[in-house]
Short mmCIF file of C-alpha atoms in Angstrom, two decimals:
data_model
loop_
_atom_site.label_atom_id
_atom_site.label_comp_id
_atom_site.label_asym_id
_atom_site.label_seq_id
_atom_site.Cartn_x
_atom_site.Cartn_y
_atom_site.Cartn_z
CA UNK A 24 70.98 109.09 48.38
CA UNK A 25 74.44 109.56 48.46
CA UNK A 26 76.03 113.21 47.40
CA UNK A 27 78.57 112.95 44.85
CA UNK A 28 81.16 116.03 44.40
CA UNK A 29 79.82 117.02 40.67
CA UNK A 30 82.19 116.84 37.92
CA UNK A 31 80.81 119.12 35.89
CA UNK A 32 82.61 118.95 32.14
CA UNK A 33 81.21 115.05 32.46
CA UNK A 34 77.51 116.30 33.57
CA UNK A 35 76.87 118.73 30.75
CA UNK A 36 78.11 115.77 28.71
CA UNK A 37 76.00 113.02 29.51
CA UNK A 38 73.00 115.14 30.39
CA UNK A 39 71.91 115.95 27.09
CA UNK A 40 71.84 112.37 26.20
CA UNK A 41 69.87 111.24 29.53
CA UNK A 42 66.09 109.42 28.15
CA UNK A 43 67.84 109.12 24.70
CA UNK A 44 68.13 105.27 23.60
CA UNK A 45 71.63 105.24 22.86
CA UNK A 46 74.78 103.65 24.21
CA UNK A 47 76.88 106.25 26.14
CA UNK A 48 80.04 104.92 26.31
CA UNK A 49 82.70 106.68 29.09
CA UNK A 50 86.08 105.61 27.99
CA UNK A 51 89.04 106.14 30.27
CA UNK A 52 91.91 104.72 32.33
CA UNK A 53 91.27 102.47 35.18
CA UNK A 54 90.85 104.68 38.32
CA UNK A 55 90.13 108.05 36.44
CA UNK A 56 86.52 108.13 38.16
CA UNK A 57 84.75 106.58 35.37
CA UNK A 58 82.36 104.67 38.46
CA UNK A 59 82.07 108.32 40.04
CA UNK A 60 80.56 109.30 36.58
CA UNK A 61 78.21 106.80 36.52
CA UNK A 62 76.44 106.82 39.91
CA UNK A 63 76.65 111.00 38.89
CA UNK A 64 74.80 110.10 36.03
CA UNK A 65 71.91 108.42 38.46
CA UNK A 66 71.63 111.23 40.61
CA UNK A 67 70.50 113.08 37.39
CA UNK A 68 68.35 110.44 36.07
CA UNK A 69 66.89 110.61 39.08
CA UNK A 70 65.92 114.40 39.49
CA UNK A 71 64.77 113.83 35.91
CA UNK A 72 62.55 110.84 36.30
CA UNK A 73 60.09 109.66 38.91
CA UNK A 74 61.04 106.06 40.76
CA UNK A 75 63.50 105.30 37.91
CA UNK A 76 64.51 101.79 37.07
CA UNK A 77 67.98 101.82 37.00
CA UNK A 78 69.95 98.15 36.65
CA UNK A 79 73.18 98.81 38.25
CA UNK A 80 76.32 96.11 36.68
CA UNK A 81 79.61 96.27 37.92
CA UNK A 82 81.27 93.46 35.89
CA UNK A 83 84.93 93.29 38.19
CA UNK A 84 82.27 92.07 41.29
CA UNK A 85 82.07 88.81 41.97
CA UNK A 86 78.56 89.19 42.34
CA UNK A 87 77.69 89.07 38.34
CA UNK A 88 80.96 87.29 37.71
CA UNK A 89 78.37 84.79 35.93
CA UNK A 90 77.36 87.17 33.52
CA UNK A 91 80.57 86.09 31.34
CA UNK A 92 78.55 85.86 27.60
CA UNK A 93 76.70 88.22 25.95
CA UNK A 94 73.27 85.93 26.50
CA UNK A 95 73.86 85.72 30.17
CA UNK A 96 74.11 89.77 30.32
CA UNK A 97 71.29 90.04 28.00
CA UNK A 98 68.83 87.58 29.97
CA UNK A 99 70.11 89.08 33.44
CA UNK A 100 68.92 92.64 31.60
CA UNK A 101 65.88 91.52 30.95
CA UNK A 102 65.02 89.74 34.26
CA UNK A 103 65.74 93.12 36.07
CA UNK A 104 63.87 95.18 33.19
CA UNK A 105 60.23 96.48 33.11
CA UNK A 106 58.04 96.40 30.19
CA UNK A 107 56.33 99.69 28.96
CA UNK A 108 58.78 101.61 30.42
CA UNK A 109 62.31 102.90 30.15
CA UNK A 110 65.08 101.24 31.32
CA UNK A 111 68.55 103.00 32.65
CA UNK A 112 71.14 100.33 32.65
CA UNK A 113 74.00 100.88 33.95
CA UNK A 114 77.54 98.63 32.72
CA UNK A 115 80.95 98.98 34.41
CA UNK A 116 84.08 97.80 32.81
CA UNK A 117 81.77 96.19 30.37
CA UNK A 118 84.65 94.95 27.63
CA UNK A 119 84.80 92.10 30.31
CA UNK A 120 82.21 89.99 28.61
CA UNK A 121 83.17 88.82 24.94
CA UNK A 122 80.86 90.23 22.92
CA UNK A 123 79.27 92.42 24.63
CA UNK A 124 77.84 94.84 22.15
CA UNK A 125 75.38 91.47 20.72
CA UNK A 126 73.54 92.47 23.77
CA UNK A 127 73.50 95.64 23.66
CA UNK A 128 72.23 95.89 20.59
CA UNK A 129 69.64 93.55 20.63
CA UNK A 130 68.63 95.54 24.18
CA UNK A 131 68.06 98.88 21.84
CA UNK A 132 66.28 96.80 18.98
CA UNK A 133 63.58 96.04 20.97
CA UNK A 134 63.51 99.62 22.46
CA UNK A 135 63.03 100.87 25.96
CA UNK A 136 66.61 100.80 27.33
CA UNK A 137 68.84 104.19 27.82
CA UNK A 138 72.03 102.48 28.11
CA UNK A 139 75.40 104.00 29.86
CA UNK A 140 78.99 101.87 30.05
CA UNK A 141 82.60 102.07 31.09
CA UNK A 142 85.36 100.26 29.66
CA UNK A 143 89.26 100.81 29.69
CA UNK A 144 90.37 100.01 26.30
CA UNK A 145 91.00 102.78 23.96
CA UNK A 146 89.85 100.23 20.89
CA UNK A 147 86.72 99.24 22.59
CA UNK A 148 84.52 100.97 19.67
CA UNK A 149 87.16 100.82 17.17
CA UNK A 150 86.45 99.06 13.82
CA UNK A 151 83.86 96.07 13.30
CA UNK A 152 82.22 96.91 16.93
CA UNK A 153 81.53 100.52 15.66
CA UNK A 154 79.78 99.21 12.96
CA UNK A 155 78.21 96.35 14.87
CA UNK A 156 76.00 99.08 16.99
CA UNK A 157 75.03 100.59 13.66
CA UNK A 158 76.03 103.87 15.55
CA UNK A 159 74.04 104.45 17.72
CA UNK A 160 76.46 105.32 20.41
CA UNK A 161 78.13 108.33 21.61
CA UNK A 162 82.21 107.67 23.12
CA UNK A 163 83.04 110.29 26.44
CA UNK A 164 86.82 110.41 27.14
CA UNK A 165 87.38 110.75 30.35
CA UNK A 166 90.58 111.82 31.86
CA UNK A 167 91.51 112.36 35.20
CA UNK A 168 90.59 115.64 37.66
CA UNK A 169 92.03 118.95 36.01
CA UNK A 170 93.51 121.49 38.04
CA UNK A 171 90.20 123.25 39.13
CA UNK A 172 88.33 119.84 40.00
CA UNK A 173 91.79 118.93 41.93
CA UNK A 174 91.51 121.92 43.98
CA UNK A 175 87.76 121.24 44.91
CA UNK A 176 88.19 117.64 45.23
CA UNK A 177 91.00 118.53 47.76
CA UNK A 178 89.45 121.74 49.27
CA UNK A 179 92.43 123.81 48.38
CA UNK A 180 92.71 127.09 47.39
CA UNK A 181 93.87 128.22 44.12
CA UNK A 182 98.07 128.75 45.12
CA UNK A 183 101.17 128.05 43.73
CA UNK A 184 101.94 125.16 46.74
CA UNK A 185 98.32 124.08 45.01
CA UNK A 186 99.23 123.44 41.35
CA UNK A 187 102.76 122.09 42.81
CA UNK A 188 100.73 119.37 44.50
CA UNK A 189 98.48 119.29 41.27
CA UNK A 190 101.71 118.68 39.03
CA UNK A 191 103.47 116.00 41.46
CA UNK A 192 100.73 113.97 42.42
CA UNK A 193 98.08 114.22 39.71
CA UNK A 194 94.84 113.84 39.53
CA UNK A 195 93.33 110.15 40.25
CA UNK A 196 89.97 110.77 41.97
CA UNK A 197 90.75 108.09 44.67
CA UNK A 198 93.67 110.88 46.10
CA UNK A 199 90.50 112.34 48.16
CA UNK A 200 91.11 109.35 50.17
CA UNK A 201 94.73 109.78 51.27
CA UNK A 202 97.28 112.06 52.92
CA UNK A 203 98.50 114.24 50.03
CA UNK A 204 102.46 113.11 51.48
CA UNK A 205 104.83 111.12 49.41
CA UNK A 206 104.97 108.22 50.58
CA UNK A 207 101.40 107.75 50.79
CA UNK A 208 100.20 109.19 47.32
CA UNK A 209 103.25 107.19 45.36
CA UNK A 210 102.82 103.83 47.19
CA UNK A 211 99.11 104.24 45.89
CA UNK A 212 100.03 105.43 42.40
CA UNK A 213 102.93 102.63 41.70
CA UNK A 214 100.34 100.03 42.70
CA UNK A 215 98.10 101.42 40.47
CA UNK A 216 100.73 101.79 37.79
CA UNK A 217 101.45 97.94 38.28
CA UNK A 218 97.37 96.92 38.00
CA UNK A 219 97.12 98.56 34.82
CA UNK A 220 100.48 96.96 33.37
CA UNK A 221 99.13 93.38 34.04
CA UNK A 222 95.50 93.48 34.55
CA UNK A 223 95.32 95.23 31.12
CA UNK A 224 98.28 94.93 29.54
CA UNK A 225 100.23 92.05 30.64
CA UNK A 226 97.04 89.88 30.76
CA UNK A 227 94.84 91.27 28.00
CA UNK A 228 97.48 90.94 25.13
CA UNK A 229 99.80 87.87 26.59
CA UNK A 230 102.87 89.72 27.26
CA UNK A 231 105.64 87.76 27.88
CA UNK A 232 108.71 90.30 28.14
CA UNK A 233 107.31 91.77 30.91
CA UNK A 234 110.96 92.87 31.95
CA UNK A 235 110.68 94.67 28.92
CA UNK A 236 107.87 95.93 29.41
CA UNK A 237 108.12 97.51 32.49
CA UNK A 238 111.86 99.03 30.87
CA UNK A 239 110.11 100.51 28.33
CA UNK A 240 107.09 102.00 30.39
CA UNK A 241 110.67 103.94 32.47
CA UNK A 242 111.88 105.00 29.23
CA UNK A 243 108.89 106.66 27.74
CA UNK A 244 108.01 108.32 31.57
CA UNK A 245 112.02 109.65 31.60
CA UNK A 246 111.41 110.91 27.57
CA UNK A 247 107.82 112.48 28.24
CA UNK A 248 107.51 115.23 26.07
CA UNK A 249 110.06 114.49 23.31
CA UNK A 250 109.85 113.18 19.72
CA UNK A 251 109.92 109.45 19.69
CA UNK A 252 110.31 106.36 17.36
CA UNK A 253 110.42 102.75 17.82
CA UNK A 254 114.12 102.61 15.82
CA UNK A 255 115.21 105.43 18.45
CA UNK A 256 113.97 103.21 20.92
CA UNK A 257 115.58 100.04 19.44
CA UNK A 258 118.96 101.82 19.61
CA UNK A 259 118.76 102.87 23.06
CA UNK A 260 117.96 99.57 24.45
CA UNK A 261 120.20 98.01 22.16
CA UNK A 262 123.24 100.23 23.90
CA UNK A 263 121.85 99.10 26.92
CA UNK A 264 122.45 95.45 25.84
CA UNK A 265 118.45 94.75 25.48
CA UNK A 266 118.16 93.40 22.03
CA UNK A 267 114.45 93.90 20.62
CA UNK A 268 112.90 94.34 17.27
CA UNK A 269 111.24 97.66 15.74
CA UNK A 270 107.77 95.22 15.30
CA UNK A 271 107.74 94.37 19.05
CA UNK A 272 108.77 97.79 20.15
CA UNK A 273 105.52 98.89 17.80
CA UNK A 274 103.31 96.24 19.37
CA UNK A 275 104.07 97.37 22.96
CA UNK A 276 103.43 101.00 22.81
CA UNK A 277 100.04 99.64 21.10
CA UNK A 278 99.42 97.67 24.21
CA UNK A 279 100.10 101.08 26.64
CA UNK A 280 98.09 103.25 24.40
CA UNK A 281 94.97 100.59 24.12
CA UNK A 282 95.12 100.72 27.93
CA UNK A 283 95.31 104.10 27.84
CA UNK A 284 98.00 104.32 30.62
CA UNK A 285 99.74 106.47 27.69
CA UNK A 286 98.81 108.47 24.59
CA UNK A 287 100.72 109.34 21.49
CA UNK A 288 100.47 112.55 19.75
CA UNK A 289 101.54 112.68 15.97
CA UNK A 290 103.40 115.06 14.31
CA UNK A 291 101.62 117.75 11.29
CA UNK A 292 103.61 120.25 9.03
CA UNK A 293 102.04 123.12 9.84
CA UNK A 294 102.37 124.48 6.13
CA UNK A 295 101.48 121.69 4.20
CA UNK A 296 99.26 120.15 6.75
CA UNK A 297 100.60 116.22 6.18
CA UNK A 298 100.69 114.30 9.42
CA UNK A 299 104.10 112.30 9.59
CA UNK A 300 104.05 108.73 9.83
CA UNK A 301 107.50 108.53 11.93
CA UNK A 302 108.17 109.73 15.25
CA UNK A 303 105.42 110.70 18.29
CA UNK A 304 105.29 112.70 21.20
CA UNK A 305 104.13 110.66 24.74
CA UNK A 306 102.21 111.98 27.47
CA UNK A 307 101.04 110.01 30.30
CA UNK A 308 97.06 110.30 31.10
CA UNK A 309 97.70 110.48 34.59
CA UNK A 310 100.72 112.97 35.59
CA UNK A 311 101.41 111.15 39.21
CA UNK A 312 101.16 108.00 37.56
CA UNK A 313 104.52 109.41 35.35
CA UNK A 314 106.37 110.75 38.42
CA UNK A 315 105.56 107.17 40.06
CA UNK A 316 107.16 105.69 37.60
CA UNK A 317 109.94 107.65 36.73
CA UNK A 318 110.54 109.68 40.20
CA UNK A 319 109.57 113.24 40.82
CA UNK A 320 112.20 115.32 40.40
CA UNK A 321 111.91 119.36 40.07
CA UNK A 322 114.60 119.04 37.15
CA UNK A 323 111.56 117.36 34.95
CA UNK A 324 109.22 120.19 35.77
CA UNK A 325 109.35 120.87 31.82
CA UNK A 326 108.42 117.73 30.42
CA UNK A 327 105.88 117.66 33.42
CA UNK A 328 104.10 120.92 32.77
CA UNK A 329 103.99 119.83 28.89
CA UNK A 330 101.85 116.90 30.25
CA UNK A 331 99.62 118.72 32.14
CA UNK A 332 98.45 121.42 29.07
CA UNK A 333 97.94 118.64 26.66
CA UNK A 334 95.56 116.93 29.77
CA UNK A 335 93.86 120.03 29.85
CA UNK A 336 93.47 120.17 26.38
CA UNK A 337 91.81 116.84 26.08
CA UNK A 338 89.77 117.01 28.99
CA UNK A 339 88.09 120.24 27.20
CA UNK A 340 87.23 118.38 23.50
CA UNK A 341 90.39 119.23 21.99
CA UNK A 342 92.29 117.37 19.10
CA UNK A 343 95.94 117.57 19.50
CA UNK A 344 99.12 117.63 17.12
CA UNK A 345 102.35 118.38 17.64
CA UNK A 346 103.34 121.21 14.64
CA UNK A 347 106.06 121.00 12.62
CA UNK A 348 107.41 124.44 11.03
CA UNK A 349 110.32 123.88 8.28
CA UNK A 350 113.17 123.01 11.13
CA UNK A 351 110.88 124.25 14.34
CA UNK A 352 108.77 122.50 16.72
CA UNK A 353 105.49 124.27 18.03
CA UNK A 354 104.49 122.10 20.98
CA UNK A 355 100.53 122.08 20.29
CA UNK A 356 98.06 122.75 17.77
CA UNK A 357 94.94 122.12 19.44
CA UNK A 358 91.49 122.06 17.19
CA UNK A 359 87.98 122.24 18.47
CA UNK A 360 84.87 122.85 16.66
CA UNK A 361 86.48 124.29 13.50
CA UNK A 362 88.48 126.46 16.10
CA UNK A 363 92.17 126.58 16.69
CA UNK A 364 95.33 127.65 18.68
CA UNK A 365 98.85 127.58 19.14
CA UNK A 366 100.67 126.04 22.54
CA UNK A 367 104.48 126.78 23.34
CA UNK A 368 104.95 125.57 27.09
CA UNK A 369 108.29 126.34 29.01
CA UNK A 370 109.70 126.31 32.41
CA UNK A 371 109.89 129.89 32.35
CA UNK A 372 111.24 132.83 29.67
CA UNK A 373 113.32 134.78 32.23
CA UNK A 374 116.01 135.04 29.81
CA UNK A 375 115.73 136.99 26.20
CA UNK A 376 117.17 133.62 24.09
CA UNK A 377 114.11 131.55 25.92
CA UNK A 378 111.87 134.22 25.25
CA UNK A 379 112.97 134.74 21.40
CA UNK A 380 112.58 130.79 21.15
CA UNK A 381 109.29 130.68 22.39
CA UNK A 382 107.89 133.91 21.06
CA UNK A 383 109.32 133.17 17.74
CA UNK A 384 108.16 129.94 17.13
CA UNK A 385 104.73 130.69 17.02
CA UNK A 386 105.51 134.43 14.98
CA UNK A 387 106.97 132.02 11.91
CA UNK A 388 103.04 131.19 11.55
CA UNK A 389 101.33 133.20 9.25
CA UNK A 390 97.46 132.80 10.00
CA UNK A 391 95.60 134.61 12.47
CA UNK A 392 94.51 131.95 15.44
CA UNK A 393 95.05 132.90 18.81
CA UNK A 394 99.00 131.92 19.91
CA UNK A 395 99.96 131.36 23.66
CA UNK A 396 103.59 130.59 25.40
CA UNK A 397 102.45 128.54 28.89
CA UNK A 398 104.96 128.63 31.42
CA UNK A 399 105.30 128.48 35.23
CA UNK A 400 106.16 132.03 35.59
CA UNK A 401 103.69 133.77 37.74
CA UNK A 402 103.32 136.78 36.04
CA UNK A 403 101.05 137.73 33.20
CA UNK A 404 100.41 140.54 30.51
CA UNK A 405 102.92 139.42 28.42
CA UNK A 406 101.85 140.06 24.43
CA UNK A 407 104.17 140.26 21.47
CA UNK A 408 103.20 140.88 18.40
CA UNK A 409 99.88 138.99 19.30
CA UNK A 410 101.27 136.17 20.85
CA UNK A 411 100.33 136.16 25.02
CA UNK A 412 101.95 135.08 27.62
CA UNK A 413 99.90 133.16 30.25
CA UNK A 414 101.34 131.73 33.21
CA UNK A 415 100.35 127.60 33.94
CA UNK A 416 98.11 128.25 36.80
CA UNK A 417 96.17 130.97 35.33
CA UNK A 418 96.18 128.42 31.92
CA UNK A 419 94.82 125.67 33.96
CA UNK A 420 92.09 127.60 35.75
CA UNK A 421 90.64 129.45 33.26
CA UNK A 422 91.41 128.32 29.48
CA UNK A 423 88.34 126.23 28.08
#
């Protein structure tokens, strides 16, 4: 039996649902390990269970390349399933057959099937299909490594040279593979880039502009971090000579989010609470797969650290806003469980105007959750007037 490096955020999670009939559901990126998870998730069936029967389907081999309707998966299920028992199966990338969840839920209906799936479209449970499984099924983001997993994956110690590798190259799983040197890790990560684009982009929604496409994918990697909106965007490319409507503009950053290359982050007054219906942050859900795209270059190390603390955030359960406070921006209000807190992130706050900026931001609100400035100073103590200071790396390896 092969050893897998445990990820252990993604154990805890689909542990406590292991034996339970119910569709687990890891949704991520391509490449983010989602695979990994799922032989992970056999290793601990198997501890659990005595001479398991575990039907193993990865849907991209051309091996089941047959099973293309939901009645060919469901009869190849059953063919492989025994009766009396339970039955682990085991579906990767399943939004490749149409229709999928027909057999899936006929497979719970008539009982004896704990059920675990991958799939790489954000909307994959969204709407009708929700319904459809009468919900019984739980949905497990899945991002890529975080700093700590990086530095294990990698056998590195916990360094600044450490989290500068972290923040350049990112953290796609498959990286254990390669020399951690330029050229190797961003001829991997723009081929990657590119398979996502057309495999699940490009492909999946019929995109025709792909020159477009691939302009606009550029423009939101060079703007990561800053309020956007598909008029600014029309403007800019319209300067540029690269006439497109508002609707289209929408419709692509759709496509990029379903495939969950990119996310958007909305905007909430603080004060009133309203969430705005114009104008979104973007972060990319794969930092390397940003600097592959728009070059690495130590004069984006701010946009690039913002990236990396709303990862973070995510990986750990966290709903994220951007915050709005009368004419101020606080970078992230992050809720969990009822729970909340404040995020500033800068480069550093070496100078008294930075730290004023920073500091003061998160003074103007008046409530009493916990308020941090993240930035890649080294140093720590840092407190004023209850807001803390915490330096990235130390943010990284230790808030969860």
């Amino acid at each position: 039996m092969k050893t897998y490096i445990t990820r252990e955020i993604y154990k805890k999670r689909i542990d406590r649902y292991i034996g339970k009939e119910i569709i687990k559901v890891l949704i991520g990126q391509r490449r983010v390990g989602k695979s990994y998870l799922l032989f992970q998730a056999m290793d601990s069936i198997r501890e659990q269970f005595q001479n398991p029967n575990i039907i193993y389907i990865n849907l991209e081999l051309n091996e089941y390349e047959k099973l293309n309707t939901s009645t060919a998966l469901y009869d190849y299920v059953k063919s492989k399933s025994i009766e009396g028992g339970l039955n682990f199966l085991m579906i990767d990338e399943v939004q490749v057959v149409p229709e999928f969840e027909k057999a899936l839920r006929s497979l719970l209906a008539e009982g004896g099937f704990d059920i675990y799936c991958t799939g790489s479209n954000a909307n994959i449970l969204s709407g009708e299909l929700g319904t459809y499984l009468g919900g019984r099924y739980v949905e497990i983001p899945v991002h890529t490594l975080n700093y700590p997993e990086f530095l294990v994956f990698h056998r590195l110690e916990n360094t600044v040279d450490s989290l500068n590798q972290y923040l350049k190259y990112g953290g796609l799983p498959y990286l254990i593979h390669l020399d951690l040197t330029d050229e190797t890790v961003f001829d991997y990560l723009k081929n990657i880039s590119q398979s996502i684009l057309f495999r699940d982009v490009v492909s999946r929604f019929e995109v025709r502009n792909v020159d477009f496409l691939n302009r606009l994918i550029r423009y939101l990697a060079n703007e990561t971090g800053n309020l956007i909106s598909a008029r600014g965007i029309s403007k800019f490319l319209k300067s540029q000579n690269v006439p497109i409507s508002i609707n289209a503009i929408l419709n692509y950053l759709n496509y990029l989010t379903t495939a969950m290359l990119i996310a958007g982050v909305q905007r909430s007054d603080i004060q009133g609470k309203k969430v705005f219906e114009v104008g979104e942050k973007y972060y990319f859900n794969d930092i390397g797969l940003r600097n592959s795209i728009a070059g690495f270059s130590p004069f984006d190390l701010g946009q690039i650290i913002e990236n990396a603390v709303y990862l973070h955030l995510k990986t750990f359960g966290y709903d994220v806003l951007v915050g709005k406070q009368q004419d101020r921006e606080i970078d992230f209000i992050a809720e969990r469980e009822g729970e909340k807190v404040y995020i500033q992130v800068a480069l550093r706050i070496t100078e008294k105007q930075t730290m004023e900026r920073e500091f003061g931001n998160l003074l103007d609100i008046k409530d009493n959750y916990p308020k941090y400035v993240v930035t890649m100073d080294e140093y720590s103590g840092v407190s004023y007037e209850g807001v803390k200071h915490i330096p990235l790396r130390q943010f990284l390896s230790e808030f969860v």
